[in-house]
Coordinates of C-alpha atoms and ligand atoms in Angstrom, one line a residue:
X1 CA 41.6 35.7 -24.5
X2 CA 37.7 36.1 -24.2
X3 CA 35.7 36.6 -27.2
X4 CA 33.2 39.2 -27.7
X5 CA 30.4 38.7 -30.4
X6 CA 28.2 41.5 -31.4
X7 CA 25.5 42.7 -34.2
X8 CA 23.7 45.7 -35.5
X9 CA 20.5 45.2 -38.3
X10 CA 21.0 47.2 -41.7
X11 CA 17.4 47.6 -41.2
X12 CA 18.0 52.0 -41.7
X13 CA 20.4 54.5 -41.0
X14 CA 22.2 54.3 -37.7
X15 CA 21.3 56.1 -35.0
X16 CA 22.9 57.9 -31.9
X17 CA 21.0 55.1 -29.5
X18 CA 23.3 52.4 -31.9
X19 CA 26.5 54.7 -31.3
X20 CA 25.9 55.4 -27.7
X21 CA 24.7 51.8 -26.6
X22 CA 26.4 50.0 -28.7
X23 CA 29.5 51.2 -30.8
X24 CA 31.4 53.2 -28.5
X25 CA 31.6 50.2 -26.3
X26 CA 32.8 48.3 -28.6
X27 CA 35.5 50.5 -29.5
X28 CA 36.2 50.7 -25.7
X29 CA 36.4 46.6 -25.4
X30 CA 38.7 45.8 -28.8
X31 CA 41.6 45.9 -26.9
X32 CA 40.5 43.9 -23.9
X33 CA 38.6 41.1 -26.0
X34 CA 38.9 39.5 -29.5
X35 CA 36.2 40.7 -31.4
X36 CA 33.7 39.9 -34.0
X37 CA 31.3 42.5 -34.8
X38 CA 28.0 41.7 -37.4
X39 CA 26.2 43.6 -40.0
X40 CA 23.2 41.3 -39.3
X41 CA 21.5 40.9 -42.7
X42 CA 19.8 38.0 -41.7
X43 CA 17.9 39.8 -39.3
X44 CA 16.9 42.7 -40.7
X45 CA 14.7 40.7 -43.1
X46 CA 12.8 39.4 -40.4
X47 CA 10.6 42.5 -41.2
X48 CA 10.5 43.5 -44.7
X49 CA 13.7 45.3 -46.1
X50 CA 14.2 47.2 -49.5
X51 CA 17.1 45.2 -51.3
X52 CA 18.6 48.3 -52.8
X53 CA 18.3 50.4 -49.4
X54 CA 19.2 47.3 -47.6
X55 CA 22.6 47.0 -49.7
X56 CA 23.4 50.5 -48.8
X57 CA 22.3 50.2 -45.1
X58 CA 24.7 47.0 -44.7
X59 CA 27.9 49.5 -46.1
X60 CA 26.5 52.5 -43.5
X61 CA 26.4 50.2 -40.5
X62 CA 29.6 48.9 -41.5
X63 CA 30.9 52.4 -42.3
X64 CA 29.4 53.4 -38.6
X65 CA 31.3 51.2 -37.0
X66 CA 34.7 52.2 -38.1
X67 CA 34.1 55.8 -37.6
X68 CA 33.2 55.2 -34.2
X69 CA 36.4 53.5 -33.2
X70 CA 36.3 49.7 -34.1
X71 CA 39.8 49.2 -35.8
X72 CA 39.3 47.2 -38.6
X73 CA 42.9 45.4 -39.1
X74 CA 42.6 44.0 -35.6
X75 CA 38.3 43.3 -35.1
X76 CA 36.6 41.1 -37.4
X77 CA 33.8 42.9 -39.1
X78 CA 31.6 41.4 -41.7
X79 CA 28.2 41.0 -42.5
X80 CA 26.2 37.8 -41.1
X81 CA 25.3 36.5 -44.5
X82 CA 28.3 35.9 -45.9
X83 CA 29.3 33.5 -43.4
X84 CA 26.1 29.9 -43.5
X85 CA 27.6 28.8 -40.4
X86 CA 24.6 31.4 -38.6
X87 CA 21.8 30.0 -40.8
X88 CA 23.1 26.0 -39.7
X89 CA 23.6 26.6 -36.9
X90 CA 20.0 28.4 -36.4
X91 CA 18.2 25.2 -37.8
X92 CA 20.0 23.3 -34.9
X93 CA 18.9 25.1 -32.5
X94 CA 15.4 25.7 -33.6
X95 CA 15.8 21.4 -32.5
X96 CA 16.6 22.5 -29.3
X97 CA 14.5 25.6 -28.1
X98 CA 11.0 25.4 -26.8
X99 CA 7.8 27.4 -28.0
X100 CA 7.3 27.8 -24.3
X101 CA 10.5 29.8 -24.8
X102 CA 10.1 32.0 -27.7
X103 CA 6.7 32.8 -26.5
X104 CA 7.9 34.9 -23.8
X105 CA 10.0 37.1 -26.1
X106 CA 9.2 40.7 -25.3
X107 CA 10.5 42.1 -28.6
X108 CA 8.7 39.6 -31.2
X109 CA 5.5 40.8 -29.3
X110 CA 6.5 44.5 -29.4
X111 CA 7.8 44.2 -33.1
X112 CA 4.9 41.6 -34.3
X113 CA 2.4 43.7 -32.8
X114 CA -1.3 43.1 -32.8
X115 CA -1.0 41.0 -35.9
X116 CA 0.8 38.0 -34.7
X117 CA -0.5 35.9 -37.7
X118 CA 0.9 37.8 -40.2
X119 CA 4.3 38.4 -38.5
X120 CA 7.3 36.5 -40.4
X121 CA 8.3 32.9 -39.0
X122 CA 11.4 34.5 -38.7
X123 CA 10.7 37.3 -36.4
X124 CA 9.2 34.7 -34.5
X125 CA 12.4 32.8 -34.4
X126 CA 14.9 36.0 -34.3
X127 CA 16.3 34.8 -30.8
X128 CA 17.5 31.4 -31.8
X129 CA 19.5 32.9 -34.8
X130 CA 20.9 35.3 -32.5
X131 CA 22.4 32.7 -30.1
X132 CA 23.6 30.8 -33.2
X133 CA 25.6 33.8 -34.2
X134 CA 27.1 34.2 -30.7
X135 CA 27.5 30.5 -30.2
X136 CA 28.7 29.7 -34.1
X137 CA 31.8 31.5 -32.3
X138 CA 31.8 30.3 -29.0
X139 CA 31.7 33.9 -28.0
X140 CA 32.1 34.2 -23.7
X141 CA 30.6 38.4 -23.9
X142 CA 27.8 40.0 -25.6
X143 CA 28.1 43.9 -25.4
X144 CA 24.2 44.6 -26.5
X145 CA 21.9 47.1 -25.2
X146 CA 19.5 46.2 -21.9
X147 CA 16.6 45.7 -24.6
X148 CA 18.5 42.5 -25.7
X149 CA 19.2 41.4 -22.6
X150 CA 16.3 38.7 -22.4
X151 CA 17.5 37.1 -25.7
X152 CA 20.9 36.6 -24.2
X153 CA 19.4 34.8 -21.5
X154 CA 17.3 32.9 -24.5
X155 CA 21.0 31.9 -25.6
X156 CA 22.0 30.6 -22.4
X157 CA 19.4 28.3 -22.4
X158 CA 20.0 27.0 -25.6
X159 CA 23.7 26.4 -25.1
X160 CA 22.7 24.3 -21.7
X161 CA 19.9 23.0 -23.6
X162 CA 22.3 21.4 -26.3
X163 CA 24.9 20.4 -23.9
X164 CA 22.5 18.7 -22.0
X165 CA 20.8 17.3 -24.6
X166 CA 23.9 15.7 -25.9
X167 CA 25.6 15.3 -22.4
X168 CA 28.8 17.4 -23.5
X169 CA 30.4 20.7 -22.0
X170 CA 30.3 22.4 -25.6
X171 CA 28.4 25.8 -26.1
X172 CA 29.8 28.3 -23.5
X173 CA 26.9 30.3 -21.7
X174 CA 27.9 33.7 -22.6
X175 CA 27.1 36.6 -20.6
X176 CA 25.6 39.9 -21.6
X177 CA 27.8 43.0 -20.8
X178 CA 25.2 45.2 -20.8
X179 CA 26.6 49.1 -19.8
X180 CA 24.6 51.1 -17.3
X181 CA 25.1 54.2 -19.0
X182 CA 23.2 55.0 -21.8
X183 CA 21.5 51.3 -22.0
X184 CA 18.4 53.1 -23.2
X185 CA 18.2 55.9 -25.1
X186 CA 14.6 57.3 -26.1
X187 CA 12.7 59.1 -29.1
X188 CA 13.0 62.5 -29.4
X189 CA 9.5 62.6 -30.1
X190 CA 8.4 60.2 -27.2
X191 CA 10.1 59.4 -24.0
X192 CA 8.5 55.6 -23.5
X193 CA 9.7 54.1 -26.7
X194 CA 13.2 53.4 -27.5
X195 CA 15.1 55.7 -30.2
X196 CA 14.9 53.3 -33.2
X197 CA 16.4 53.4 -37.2
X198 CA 12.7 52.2 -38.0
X199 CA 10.7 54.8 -36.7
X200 CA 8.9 56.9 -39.4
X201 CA 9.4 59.9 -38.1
X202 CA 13.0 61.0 -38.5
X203 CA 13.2 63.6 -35.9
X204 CA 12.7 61.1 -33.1
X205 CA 16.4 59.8 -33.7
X206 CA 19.5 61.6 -34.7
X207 CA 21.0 60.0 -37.3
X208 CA 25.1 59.5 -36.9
X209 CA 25.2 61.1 -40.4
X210 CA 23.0 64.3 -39.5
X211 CA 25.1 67.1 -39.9
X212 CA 25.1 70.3 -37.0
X213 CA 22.0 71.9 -38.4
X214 CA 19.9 68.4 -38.4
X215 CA 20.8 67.5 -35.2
X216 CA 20.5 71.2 -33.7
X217 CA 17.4 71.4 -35.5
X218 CA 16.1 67.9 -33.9
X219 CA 17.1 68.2 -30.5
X220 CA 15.1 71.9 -30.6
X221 CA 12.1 70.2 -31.6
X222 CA 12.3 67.0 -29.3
X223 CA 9.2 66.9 -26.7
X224 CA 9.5 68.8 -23.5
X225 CA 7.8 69.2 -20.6
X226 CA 6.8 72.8 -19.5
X227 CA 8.7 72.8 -16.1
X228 CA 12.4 73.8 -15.0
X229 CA 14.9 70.7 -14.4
X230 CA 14.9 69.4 -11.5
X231 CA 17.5 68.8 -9.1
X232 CA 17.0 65.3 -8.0
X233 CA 17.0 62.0 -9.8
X234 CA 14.0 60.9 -8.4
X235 CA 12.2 63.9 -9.8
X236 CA 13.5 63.2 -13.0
X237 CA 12.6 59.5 -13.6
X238 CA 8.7 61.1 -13.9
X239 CA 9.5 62.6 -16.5
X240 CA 10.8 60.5 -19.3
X241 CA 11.4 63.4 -21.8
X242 CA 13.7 64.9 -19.6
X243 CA 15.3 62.3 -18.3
X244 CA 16.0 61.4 -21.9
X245 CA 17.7 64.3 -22.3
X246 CA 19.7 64.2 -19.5
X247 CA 20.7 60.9 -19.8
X248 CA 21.6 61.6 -23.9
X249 CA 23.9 64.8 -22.2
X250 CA 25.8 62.7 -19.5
X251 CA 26.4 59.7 -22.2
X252 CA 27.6 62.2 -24.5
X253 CA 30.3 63.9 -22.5
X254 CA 30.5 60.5 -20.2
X255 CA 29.4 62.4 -16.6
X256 CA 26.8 60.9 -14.3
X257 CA 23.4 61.9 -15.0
X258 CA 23.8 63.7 -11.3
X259 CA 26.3 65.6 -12.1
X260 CA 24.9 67.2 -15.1
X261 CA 21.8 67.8 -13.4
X262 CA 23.3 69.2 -10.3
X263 CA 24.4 71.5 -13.1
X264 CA 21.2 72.5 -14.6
X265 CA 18.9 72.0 -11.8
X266 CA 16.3 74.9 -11.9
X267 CA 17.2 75.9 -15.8
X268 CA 14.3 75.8 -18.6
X269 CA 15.0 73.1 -21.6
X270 CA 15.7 76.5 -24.0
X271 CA 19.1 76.6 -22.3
X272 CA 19.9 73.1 -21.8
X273 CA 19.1 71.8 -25.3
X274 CA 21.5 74.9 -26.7
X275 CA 24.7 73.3 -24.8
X276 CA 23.0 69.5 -25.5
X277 CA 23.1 70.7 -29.3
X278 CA 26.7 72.2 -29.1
X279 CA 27.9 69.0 -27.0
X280 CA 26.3 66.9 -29.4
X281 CA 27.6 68.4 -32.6
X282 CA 31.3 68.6 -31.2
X283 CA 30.8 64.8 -30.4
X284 CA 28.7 63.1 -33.3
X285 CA 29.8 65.7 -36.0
X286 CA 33.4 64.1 -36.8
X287 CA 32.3 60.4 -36.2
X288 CA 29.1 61.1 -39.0
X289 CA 32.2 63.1 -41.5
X290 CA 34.2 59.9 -40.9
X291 CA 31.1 57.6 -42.2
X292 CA 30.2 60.3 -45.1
X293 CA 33.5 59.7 -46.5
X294 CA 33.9 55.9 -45.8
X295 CA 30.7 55.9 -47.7
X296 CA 32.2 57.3 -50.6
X297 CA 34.5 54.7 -51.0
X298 CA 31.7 51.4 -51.2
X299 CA 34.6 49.6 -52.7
X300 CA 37.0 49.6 -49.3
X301 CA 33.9 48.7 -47.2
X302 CA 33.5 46.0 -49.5
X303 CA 36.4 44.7 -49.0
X304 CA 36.4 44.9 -45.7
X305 CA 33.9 43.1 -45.0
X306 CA 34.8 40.0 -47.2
X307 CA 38.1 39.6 -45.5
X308 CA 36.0 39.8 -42.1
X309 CA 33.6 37.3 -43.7
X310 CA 36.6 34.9 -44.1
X311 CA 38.4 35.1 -40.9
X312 CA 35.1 34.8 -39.8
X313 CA 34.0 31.5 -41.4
X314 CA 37.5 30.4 -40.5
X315 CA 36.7 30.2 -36.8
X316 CA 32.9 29.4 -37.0
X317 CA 33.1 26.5 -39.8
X318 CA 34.8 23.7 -37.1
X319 CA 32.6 24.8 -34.4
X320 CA 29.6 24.3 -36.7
X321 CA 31.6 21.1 -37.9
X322 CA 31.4 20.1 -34.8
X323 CA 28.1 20.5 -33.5
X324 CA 26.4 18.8 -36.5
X325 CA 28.4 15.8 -35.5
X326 CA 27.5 15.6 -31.6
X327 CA 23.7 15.8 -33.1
X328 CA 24.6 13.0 -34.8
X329 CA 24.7 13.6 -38.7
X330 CA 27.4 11.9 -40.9
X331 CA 30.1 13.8 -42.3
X332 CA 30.5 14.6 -46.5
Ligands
AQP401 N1 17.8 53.4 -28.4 C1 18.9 52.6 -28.0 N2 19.5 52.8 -26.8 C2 20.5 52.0 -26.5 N3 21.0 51.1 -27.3 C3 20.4 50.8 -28.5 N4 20.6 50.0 -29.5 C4 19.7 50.2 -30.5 N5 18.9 51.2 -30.1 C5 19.3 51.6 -28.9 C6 21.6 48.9 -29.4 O1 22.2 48.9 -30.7 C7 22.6 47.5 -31.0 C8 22.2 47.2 -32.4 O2 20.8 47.2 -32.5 P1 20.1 46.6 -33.8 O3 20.3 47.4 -34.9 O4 20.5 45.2 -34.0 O5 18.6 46.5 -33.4 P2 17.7 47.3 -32.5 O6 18.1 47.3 -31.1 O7 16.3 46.9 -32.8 O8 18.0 48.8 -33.1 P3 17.0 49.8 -33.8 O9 17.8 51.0 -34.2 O10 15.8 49.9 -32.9 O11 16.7 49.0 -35.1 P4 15.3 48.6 -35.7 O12 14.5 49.9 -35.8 O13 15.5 48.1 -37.0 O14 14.6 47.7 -34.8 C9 22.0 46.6 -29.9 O15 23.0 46.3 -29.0 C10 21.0 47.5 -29.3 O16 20.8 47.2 -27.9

């Protein structure tokens, strides 16, 4: 059976771009894939994290993730830190990746921003982690957004790197499986930049535990445009608030963005964003209960995730073995 690794950052609360381009599909592959899905500690410190918030973030995302379908007796779910494999693996592969390499990674240079110098070494080096925590598993799938979809590639290059390197067929190259719909979804506040846990404002995202009135309340206030919807596509894609919108609706009730348009072609956003709200509530309102009371219970999601760690670190500790062998160093 294939195997699908994939990770979401305690870095804040989770947020309806995490659920609909990330979780759901999840829950849609578990049946078709073995699956080992990551609270990824390790990355979220590559900016700085509150401890105490981060603790609680790490039992969220993990809580986030069963209430929006992953099955926890059959899916491995754990959080990365609890397993050194990723962190041994990562120092391997930092002898194998290029500068040349990192250098052209989009997100270091969108998160670093203009000052590069004072950016953590480990934002810098983000990517190379992220293949060791895919390849520490000899994963074959990586459901991730599209915005991740050039560190994938990053991870392909590593595992042919080291296989070349050591002139062995060992890493896979695993693929992305990156879903068309909802790849992308935007702030509320601003149609260009992606819908993030991390933005300060809080009514540019929905949060997965927002209750009716907040996520009424923020879709209301999201940015607009003053016209009627259009009936095309083409029309829509120049306007990226709308098309937001639109693409947030068809996710949602899983339609095609034409359809839903073909539906309120010609209507002002006072109208759509009532039946976005109702849709919205009817969908995310259960799934945010589901985390509120997992949350209650730190104790169970505790739990979980140290039996996840260990069936974890049972199938990455001989591929790790491994690798530090072919690169030549002597066993205990
Ligand atoms: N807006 C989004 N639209 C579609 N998919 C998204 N994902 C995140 N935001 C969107 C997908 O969720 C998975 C986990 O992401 P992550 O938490 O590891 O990091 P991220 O992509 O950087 O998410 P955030 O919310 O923006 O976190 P911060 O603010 O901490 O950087 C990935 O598969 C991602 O594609």
């Amino acid at each position: 059976m294939k195997r699908i690794f994939s990770g979401i950052q305690p870095s804040g609360s989770l947020q309806l771009g995490n659920y609909l381009g990330a979780i759901r599909n999840w829950a849609k592959m578990q049946n078709d894939y073995e699956c080992i899905f990551c609270v990824v500690d390790l990355h979220a410190i590559t900016l700085p994290q509150d401890p105490l918030a981060m603790r609680a973030a790490t039992r969220e995302v993990a809580a986030g993730v069963i209430a929006g379908g992953v099955n926890p007796e059959t899916c491995i779910i754990f959080n990365q830190s609890q397993v050194p494999e990723h962190a041994e693996l990562a120092w391997l592969f930092n002898c194998v990746a290029r500068l040349g390499w990192l250098n052209r990674m989009t997100q270091f240079k969108e998160k670093a921003g203009k000052d590069r110098d004072g950016a953590f070494v480990g934002l810098y080096t983000y990517p190379v982690l992220q293949a060791a925590d895919i390849l520490a598993y000899k994963a074959t799938d990586v459901p991730v957004g599209e915005d991740q979809k050039q560190h994938i590639e990053l991870c392909r290059d590593i595992a042919q790197a080291f296989n070349s390197m050591f002139e062995i067929d060992f890493f896979p190259l695993p693929e992305a499986r990156i879903q068309k719909a909802a790849a992308r979804i935007m702030s509320l506040r601003d149609g260009r930049k992606k819908m993030s846990k991390s933005d300060p404002s809080d009514y540019s995202r929905i949060n997965m535990t927002d209750g009716p009135d907040a996520i009424a309340q923020k879709i209301k206030k999201a940015k607009t445009d003053p016209y009627p919807l259009p009936d095309s596509l083409d029309e829509l894609d120049q306007r990226p608030e709308a098309q937001n919108l639109i693409t947030i609706f068809a996710a949602l009730c899983e339609r095609s963005e034409e359809s839903v348009l073909s539906e309120f072609a010609g209507k002002g956003f006072g109208d759509f964003k009532r039946y976005l709200a109702e849709l919205a509530v009817e969908i995310m309102g259960p799934i945010g209960k589901e985390m509120q009371r997992l949350m209650n219970y730190p104790d169970e999601v505790d739990s979980i995730l140290n039996h996840g760690a260990n069936k974890a670190r049972e199938i990455a500790k001989p591929i790790v073995s491994e690798a530090k062998e072919i690169v030549g160093f002597l066993k205990p």
